[in-house]
CSV table of C-alpha atoms in Angstrom, one decimal:
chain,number,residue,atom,x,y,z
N,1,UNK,CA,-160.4,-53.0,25.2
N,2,UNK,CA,-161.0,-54.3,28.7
N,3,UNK,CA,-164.4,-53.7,29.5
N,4,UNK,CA,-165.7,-53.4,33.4
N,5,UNK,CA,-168.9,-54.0,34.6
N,6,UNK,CA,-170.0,-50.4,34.2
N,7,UNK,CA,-168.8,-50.3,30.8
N,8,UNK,CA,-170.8,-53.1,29.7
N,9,UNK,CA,-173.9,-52.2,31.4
N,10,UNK,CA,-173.8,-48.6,29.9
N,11,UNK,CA,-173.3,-50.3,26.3
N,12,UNK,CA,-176.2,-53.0,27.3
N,13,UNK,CA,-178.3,-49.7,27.6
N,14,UNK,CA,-178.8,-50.5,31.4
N,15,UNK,CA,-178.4,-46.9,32.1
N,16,UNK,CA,-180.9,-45.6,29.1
N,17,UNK,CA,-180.0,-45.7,25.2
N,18,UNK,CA,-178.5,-41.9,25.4
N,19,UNK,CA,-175.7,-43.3,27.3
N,20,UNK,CA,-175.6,-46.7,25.4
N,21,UNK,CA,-175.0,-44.8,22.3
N,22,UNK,CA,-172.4,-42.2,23.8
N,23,UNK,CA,-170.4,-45.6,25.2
N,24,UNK,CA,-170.7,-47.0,21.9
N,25,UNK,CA,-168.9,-43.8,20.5
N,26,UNK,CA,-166.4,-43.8,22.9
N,27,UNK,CA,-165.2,-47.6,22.6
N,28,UNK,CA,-164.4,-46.8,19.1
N,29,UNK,CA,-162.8,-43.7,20.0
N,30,UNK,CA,-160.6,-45.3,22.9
N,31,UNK,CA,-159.7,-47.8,20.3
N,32,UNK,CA,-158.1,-45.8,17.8
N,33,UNK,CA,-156.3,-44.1,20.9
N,34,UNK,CA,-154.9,-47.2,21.6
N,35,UNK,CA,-156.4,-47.3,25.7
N,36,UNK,CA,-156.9,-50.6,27.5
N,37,UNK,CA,-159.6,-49.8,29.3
N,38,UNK,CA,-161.7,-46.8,30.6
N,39,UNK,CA,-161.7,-44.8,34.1
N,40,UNK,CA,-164.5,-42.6,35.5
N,41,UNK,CA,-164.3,-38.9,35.6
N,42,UNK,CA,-165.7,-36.7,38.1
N,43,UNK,CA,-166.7,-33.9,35.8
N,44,UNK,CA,-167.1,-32.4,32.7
N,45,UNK,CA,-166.9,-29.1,30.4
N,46,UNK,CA,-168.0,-29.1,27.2
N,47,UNK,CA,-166.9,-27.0,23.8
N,48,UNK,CA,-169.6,-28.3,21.4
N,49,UNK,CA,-172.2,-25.9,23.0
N,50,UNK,CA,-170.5,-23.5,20.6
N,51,UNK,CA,-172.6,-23.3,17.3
N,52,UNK,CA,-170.6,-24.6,13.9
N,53,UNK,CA,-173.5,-25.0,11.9
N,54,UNK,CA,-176.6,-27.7,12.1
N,55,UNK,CA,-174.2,-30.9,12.7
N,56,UNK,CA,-174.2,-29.0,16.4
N,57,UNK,CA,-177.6,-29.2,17.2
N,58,UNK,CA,-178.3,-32.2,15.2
N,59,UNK,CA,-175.6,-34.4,17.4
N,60,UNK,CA,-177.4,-32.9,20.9
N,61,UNK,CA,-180.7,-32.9,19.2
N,62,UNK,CA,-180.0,-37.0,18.9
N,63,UNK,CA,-179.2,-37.5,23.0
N,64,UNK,CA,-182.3,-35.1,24.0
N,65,UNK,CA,-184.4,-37.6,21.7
N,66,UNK,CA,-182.6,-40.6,23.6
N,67,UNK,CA,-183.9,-39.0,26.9
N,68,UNK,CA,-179.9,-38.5,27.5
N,69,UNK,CA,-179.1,-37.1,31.1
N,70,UNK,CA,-175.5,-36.3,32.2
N,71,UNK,CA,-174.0,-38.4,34.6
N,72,UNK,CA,-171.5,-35.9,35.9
N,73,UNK,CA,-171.1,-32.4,37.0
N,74,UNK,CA,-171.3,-30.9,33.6
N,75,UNK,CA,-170.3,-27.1,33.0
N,76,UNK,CA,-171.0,-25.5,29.3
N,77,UNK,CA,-167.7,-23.6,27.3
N,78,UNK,CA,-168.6,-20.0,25.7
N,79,UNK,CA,-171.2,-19.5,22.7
N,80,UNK,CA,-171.2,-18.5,19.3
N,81,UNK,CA,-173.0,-14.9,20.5
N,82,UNK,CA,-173.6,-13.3,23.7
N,83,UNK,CA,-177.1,-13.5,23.6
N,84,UNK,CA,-177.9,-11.3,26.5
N,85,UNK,CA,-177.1,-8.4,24.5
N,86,UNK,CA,-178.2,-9.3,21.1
N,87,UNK,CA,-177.5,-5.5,19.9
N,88,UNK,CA,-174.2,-6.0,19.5
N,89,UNK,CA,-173.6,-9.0,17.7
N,90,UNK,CA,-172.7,-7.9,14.2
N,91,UNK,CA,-172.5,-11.6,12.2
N,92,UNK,CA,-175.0,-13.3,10.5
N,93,UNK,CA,-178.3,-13.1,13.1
N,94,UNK,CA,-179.8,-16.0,12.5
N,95,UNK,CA,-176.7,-17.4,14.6
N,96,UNK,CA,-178.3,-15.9,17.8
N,97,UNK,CA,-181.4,-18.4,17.5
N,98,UNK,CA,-179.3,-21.5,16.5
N,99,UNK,CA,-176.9,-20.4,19.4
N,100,UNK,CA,-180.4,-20.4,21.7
N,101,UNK,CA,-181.1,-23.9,20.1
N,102,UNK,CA,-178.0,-25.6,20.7
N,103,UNK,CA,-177.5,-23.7,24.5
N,104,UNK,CA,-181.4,-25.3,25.5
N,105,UNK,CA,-180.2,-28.9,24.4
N,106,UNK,CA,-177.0,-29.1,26.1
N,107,UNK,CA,-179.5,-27.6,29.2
N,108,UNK,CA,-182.0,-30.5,28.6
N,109,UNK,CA,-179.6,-32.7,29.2
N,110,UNK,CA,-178.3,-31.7,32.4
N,111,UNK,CA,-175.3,-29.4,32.0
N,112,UNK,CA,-174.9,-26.0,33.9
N,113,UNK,CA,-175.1,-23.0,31.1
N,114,UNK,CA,-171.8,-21.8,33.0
N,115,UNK,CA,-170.7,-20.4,29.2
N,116,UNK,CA,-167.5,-19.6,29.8
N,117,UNK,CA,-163.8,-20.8,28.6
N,118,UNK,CA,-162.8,-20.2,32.3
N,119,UNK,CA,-165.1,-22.1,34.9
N,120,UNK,CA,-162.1,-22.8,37.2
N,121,UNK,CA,-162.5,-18.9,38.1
N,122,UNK,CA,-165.5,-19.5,40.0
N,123,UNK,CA,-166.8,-22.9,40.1
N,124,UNK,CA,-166.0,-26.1,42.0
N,125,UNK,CA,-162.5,-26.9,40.7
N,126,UNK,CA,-160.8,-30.4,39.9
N,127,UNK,CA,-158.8,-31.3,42.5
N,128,UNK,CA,-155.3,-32.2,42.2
N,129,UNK,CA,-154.8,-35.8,40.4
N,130,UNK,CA,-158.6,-36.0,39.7
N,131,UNK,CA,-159.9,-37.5,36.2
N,132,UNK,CA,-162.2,-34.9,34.3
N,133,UNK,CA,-163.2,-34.9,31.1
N,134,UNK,CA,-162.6,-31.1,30.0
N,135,UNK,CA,-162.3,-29.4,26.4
N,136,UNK,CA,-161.3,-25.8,25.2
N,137,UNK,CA,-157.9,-25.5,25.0
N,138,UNK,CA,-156.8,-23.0,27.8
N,139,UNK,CA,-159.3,-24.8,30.6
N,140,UNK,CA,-157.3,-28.2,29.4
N,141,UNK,CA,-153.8,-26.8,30.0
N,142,UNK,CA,-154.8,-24.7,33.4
N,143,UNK,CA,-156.3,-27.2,35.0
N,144,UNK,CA,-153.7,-29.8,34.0
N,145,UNK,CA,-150.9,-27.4,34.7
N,146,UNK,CA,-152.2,-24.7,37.6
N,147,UNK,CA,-154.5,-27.3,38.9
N,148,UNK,CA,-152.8,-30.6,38.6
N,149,UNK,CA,-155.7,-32.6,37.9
N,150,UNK,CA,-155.6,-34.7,34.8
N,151,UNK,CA,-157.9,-34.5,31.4
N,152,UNK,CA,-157.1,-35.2,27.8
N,153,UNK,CA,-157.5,-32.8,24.9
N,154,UNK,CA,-161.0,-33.5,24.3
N,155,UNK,CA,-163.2,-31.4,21.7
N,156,UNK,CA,-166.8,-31.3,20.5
N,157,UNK,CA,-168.7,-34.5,20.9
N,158,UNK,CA,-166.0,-36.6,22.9
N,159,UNK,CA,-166.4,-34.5,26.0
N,160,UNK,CA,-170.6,-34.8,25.6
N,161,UNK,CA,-170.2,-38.5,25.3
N,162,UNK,CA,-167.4,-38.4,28.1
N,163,UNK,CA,-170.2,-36.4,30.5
N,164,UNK,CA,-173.5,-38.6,29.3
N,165,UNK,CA,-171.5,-41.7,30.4
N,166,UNK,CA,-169.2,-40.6,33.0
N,167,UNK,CA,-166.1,-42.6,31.4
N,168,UNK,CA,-163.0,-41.8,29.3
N,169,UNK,CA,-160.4,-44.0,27.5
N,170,UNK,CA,-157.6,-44.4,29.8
N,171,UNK,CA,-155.1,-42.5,27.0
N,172,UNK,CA,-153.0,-39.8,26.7
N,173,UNK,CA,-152.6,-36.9,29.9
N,174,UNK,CA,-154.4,-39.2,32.1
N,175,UNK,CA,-151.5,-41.6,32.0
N,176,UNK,CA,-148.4,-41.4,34.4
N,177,UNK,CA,-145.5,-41.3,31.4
N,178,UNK,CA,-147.6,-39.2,29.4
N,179,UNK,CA,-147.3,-35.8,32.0
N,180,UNK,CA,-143.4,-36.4,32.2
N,181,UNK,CA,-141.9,-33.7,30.6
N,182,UNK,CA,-140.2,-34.2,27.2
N,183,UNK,CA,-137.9,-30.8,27.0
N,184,UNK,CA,-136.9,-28.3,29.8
N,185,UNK,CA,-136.5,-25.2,28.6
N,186,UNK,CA,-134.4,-22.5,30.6
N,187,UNK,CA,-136.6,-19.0,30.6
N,188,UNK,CA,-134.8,-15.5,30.9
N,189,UNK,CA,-136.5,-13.7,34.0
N,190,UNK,CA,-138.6,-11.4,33.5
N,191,UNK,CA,-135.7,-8.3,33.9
N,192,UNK,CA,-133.5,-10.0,31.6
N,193,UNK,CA,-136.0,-10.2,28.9
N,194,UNK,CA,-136.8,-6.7,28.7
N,195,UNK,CA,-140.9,-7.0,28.7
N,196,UNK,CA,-143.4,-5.4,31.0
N,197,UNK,CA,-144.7,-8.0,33.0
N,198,UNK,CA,-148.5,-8.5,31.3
N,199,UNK,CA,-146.5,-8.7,27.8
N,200,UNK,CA,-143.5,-11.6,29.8
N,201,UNK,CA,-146.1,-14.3,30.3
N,202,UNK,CA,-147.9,-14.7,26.6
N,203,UNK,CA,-144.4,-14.3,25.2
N,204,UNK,CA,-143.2,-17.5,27.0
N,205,UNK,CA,-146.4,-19.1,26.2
N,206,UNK,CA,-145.9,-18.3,22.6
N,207,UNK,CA,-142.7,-18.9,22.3
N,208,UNK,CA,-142.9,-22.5,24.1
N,209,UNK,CA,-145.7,-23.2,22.1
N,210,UNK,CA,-144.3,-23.1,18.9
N,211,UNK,CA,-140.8,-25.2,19.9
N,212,UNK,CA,-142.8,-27.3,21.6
N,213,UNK,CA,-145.8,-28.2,19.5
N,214,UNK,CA,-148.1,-31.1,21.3
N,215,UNK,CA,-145.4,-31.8,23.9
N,216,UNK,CA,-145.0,-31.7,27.7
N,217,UNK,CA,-142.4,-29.0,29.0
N,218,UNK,CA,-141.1,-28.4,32.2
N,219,UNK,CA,-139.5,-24.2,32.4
N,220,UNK,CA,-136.6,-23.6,34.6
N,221,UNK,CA,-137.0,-19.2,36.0
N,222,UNK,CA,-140.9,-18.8,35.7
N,223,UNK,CA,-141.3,-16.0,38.3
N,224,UNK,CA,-141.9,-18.0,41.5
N,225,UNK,CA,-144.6,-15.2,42.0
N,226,UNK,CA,-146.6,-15.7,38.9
N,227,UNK,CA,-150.4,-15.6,40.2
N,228,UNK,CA,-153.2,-17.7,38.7
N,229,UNK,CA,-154.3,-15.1,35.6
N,230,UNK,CA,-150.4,-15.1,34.7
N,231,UNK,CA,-150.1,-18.4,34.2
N,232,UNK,CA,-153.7,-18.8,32.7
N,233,UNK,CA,-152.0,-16.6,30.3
N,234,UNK,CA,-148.5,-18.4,29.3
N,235,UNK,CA,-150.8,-21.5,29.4
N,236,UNK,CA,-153.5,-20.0,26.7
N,237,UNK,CA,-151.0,-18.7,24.3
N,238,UNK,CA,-149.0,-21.3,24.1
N,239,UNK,CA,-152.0,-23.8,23.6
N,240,UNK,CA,-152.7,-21.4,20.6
N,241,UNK,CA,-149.5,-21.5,19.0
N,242,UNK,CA,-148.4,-25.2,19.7
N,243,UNK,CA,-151.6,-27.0,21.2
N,244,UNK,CA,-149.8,-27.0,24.8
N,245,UNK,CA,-151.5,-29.1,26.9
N,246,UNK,CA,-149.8,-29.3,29.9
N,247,UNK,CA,-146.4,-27.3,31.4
N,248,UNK,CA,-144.9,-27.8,34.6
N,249,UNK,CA,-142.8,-24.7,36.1
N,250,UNK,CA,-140.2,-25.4,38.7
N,251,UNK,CA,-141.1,-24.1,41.9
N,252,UNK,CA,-144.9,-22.9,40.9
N,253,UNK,CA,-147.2,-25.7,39.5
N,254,UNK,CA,-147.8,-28.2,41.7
N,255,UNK,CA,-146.6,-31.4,39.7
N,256,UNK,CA,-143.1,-30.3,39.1
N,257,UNK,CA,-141.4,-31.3,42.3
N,258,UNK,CA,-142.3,-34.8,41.3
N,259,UNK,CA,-141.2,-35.0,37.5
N,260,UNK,CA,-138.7,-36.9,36.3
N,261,UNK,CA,-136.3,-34.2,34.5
N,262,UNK,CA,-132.7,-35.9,34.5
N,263,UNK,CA,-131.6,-37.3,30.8
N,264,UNK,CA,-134.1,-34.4,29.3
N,265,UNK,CA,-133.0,-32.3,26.7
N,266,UNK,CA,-132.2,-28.9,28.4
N,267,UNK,CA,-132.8,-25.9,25.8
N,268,UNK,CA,-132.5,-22.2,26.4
N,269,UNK,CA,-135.2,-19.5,25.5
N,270,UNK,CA,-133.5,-16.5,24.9
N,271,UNK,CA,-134.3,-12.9,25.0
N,272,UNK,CA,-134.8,-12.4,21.2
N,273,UNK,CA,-137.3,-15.1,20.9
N,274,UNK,CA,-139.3,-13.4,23.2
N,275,UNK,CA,-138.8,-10.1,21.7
N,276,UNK,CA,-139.7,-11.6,18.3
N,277,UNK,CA,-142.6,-13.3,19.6
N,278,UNK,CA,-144.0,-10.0,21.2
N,279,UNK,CA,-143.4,-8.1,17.9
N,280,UNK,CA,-144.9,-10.7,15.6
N,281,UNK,CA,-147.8,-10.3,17.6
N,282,UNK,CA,-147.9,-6.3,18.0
N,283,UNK,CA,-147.3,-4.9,14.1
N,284,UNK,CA,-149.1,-1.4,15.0
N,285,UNK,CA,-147.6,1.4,14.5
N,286,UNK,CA,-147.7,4.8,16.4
N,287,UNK,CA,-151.0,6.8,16.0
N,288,UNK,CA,-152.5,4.0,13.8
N,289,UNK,CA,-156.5,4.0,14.6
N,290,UNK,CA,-158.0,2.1,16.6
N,291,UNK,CA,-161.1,1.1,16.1
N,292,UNK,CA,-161.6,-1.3,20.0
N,293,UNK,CA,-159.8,-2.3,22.8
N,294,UNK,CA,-161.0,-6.4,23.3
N,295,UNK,CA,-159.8,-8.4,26.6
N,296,UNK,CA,-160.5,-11.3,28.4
N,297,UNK,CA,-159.5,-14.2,26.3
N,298,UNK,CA,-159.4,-16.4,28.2
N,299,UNK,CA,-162.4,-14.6,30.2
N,300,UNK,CA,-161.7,-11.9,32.6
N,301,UNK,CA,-161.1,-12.9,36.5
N,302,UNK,CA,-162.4,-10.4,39.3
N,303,UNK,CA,-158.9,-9.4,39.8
N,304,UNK,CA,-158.2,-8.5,36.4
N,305,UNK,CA,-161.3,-6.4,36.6
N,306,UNK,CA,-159.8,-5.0,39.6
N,307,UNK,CA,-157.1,-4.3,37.9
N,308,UNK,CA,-158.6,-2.6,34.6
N,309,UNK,CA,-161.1,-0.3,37.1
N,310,UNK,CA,-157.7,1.0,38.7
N,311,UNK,CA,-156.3,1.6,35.0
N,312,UNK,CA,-159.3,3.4,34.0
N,313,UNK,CA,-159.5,5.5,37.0
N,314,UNK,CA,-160.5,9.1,35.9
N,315,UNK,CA,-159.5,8.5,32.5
N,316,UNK,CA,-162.0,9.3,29.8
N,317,UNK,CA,-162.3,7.0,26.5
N,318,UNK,CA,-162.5,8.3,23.1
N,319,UNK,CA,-165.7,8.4,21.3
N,320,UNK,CA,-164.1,6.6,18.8
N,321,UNK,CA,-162.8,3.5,20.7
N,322,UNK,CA,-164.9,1.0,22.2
N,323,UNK,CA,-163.7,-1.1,24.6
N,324,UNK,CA,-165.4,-4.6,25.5
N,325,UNK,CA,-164.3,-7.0,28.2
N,326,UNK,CA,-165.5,-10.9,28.3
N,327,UNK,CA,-166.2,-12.6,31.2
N,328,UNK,CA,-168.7,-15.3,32.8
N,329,UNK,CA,-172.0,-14.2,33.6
N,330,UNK,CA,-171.1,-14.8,37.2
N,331,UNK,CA,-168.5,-12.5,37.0
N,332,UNK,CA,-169.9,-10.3,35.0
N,333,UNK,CA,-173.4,-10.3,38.2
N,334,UNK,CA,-170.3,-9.6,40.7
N,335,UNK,CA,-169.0,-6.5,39.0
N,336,UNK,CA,-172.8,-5.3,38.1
N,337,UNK,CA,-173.4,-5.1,41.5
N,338,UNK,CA,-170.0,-3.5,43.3
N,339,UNK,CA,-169.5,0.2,43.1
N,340,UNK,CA,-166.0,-0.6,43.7
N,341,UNK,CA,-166.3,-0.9,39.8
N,342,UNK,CA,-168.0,2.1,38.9
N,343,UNK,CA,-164.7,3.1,36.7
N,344,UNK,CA,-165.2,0.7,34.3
N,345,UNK,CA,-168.8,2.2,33.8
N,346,UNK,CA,-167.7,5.7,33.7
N,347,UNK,CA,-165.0,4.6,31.0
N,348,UNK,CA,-167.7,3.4,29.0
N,349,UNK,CA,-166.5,-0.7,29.4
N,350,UNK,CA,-169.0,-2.9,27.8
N,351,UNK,CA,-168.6,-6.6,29.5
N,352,UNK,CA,-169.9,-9.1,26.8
N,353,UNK,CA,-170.9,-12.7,28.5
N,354,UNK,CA,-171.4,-16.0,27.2
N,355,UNK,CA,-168.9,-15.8,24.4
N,356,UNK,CA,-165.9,-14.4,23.3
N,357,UNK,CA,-165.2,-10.8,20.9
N,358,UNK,CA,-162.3,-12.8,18.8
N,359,UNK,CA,-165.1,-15.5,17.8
N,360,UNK,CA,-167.9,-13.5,18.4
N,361,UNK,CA,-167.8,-10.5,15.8
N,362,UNK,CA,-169.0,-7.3,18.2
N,363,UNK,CA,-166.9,-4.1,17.2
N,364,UNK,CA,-168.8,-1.4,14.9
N,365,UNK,CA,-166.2,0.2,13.3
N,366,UNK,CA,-165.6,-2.0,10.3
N,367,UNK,CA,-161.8,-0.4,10.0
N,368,UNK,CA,-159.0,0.5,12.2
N,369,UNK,CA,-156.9,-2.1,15.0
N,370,UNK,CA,-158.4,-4.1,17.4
N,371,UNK,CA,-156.1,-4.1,20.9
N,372,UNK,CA,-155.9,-6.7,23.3
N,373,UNK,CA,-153.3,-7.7,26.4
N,374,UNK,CA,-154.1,-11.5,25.4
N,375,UNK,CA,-151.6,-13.2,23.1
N,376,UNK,CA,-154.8,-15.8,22.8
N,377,UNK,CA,-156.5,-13.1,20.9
N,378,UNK,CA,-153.8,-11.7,19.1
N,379,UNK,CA,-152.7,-15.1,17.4
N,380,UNK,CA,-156.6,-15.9,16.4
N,381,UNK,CA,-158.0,-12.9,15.6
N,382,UNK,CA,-156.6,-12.0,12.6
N,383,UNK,CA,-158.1,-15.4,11.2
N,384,UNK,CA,-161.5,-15.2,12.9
N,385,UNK,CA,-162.3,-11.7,12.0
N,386,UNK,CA,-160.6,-10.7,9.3
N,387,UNK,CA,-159.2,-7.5,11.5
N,388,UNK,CA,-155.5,-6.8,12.1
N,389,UNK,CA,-155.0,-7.4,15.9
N,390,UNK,CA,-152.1,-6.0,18.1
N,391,UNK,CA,-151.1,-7.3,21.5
N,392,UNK,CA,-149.7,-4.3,24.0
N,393,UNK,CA,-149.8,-3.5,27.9
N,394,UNK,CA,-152.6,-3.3,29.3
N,395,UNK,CA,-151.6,0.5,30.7
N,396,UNK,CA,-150.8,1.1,26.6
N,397,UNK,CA,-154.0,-0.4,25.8
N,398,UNK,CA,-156.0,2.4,27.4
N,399,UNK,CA,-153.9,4.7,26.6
N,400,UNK,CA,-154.6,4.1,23.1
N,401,UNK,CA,-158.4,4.4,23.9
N,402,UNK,CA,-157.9,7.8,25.4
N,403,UNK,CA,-156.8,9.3,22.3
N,404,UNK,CA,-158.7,6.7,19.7
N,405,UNK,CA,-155.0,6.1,18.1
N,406,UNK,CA,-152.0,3.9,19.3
N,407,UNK,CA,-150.3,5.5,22.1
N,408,UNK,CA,-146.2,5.2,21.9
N,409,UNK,CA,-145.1,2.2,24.5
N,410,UNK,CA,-143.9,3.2,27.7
């Protein structure tokens, strides 16, 4: 690899050994990705704050030891457990102190405890065509989507060394040719497909996901009106079911107009593949119990609270059903504070922070369906938790917690 100046002195330790050692790391990882050289990145977000067992602490521990300082804007992905409410965490407990562990060393060495899978919500936000270093998978494909700026799929330990050094590889979604899109795929609209509109997005997601696994595609009739939590949406899903990365939609995201589509396979997504996808993901059947209502994977925006609080609206939960929303602790401060949400209180909504309910094990009632509007959730949480998951509206969702058993769709 072609090394610059900066590249050398960071291996030469000229900028301390944490960063020598991270460089080192990351040379032998550029290699095997078969870069050229390295660029700088102006931030980064980190997914190895999440706590898989002592290797996690023991690879931050090492850095803090080094006297290891980030060198760029560093924001931290969700945790293991919300520890903030320690009550409800019903896994092994001795994760909430090896959570608090790993959280404090990623802290030591400069990164914001942000903890959430979404800090393009609320915090400073690549710009368009900007180098970051980001991991998680539905922050990688909205900001290289929604956003336009450019990261590769970087998981835990690459993106620390990525932030302790301020350089990546120059591989993969930061290059030119590799955002060009490698299928366009004709969508049915949203009418013609048959599916409510919080149900149309995950099952494009899903369905593009799966035909095109690890690929970039450019869709022909996305609504031109899809909003931000829409497309965070198709873009979450389908980097669940086919690791999508990045998606361009004609007309909406803001690389499209420029992508070279001419000589690309054209393929049709029909009606009945997102019908199918919908169903694989929803197998509840009327008055089934249910046991919670879990949203906000990815984390809940302020409009989607909006949006629940008008939902929930002088409605009155069952005793049975608990309902938990996940959000940043930002977000969750904003809604604390505004009466405009007093619904979600007087519906009982608990808001878990920091984490995530489909990795983070929270509902009491050990039997019965967990529902969710995110197709995110519904594709891992059968895995994670061991619990049968169903994906519905999020106007069928509540329904269902009114009466404590599946409410017929509408």
């Amino acid at each position: 690899m072609k090394l610059e100046p900066i590249d050398r002195a960071l291996l030469a330790g000229e900028h301390g050994a944490a960063a020598a050692r991270a460089m080192a790391l990351l040379v032998r990882y550029g290699t095997a990705c078969g870069a050229e050289r390295f660029i700088a990145i102006e931030s980064a977000h980190i997914d190895g704050c999440l706590y898989h067992g002592p290797s996690s602490i023991d690879f931050a521990q090492r850095f803090v030891d080094l006297g290891g300082k980030v060198r760029v804007p560093t924001t931290l992905n969700v945790a293991a457990v919300d520890v903030t409410h320690p009550g409800w965490h019903c896994g092994p407990p001795e994760v909430i102190a090896q959570q608090e562990t790993l959280t404090r060393l990623h802290e030591q060495l400069g990164c914001l405890p942000t903890l959430t899978c979404a800090p393009y919500q609320r915090m400073a936000r690549p710009r368009r065509g900007e180098h970051v270093a980001w991991a998680e998978s539905n922050a990688i494909v909205f900001i290289n989507s929604v956003l336009g700026a450019r990261t590769d799929r970087y998981g835990d330990f690459t993106d620390l060394c990525a932030a302790l050094t301020g350089r990546v590889p120059l591989a993969g979604l930061h290059c030119d040719e590799a955002r060009w899109p490698a299928v366009v795929f004709d969508l049915p609209s949203i009418d013609v497909a048959g599916l409510p509109r919080d149900l149309y997005f995950a099952a494009v997601g899903y369905v593009v996901g799966r035909r095109a696994p690890g690929i970039v595609p450019y869709l022909r009739g996305l609504p031109l009106d899809a909003n931000e939590d829409e497309l965070k949406a198709l873009g979450a899903t389908g980097a669940s079911s086919g690791a999508l990365a990045l998606f361009h939609a004609e007309g909406v995201t803001p690389e499209a107009a420029d992508m070279p589509t001419g000589g690309v396979k054209a393929e049709a997504i029909s009606p009945a593949e997102t019908a199918a996808a919908i169903a694989s993901l929803c197998r509840a059947a009327k008055g089934e119990r249910v046991a919670a209502v879990c949203l906000g994977t990815p984390h809940y925006s302020i409009d989607e609270f909006a949006k629940l609080a008008r939902t929930v609206e002088a409605r009155h939960r069952s005793p049975e059903t608990e309902v938990y929303v996940s959000t940043s602790r930002e977000i969750a401060a904003a809604v604390a504070e505004d009466a405009a949400f007093d619904a979600l209180r007087a519906f009982g909504v608990h808001i878990v922070v920091d984490t995530c309910t489909y990795l983070a094990p929270v509902v009491r009632q050990t039997s019965g369906l967990i529902l969710t509007t995110s197709g995110k959730y519904a594709h891992y949480g059968p895995g994670n938790l061991g619990r049968r998951v169903a994906l519905m509206t999020l106007e069928r969702c509540i329904r269902s917690a009114e009466t404590g058993v599946v409410a017929a769709p509408c």
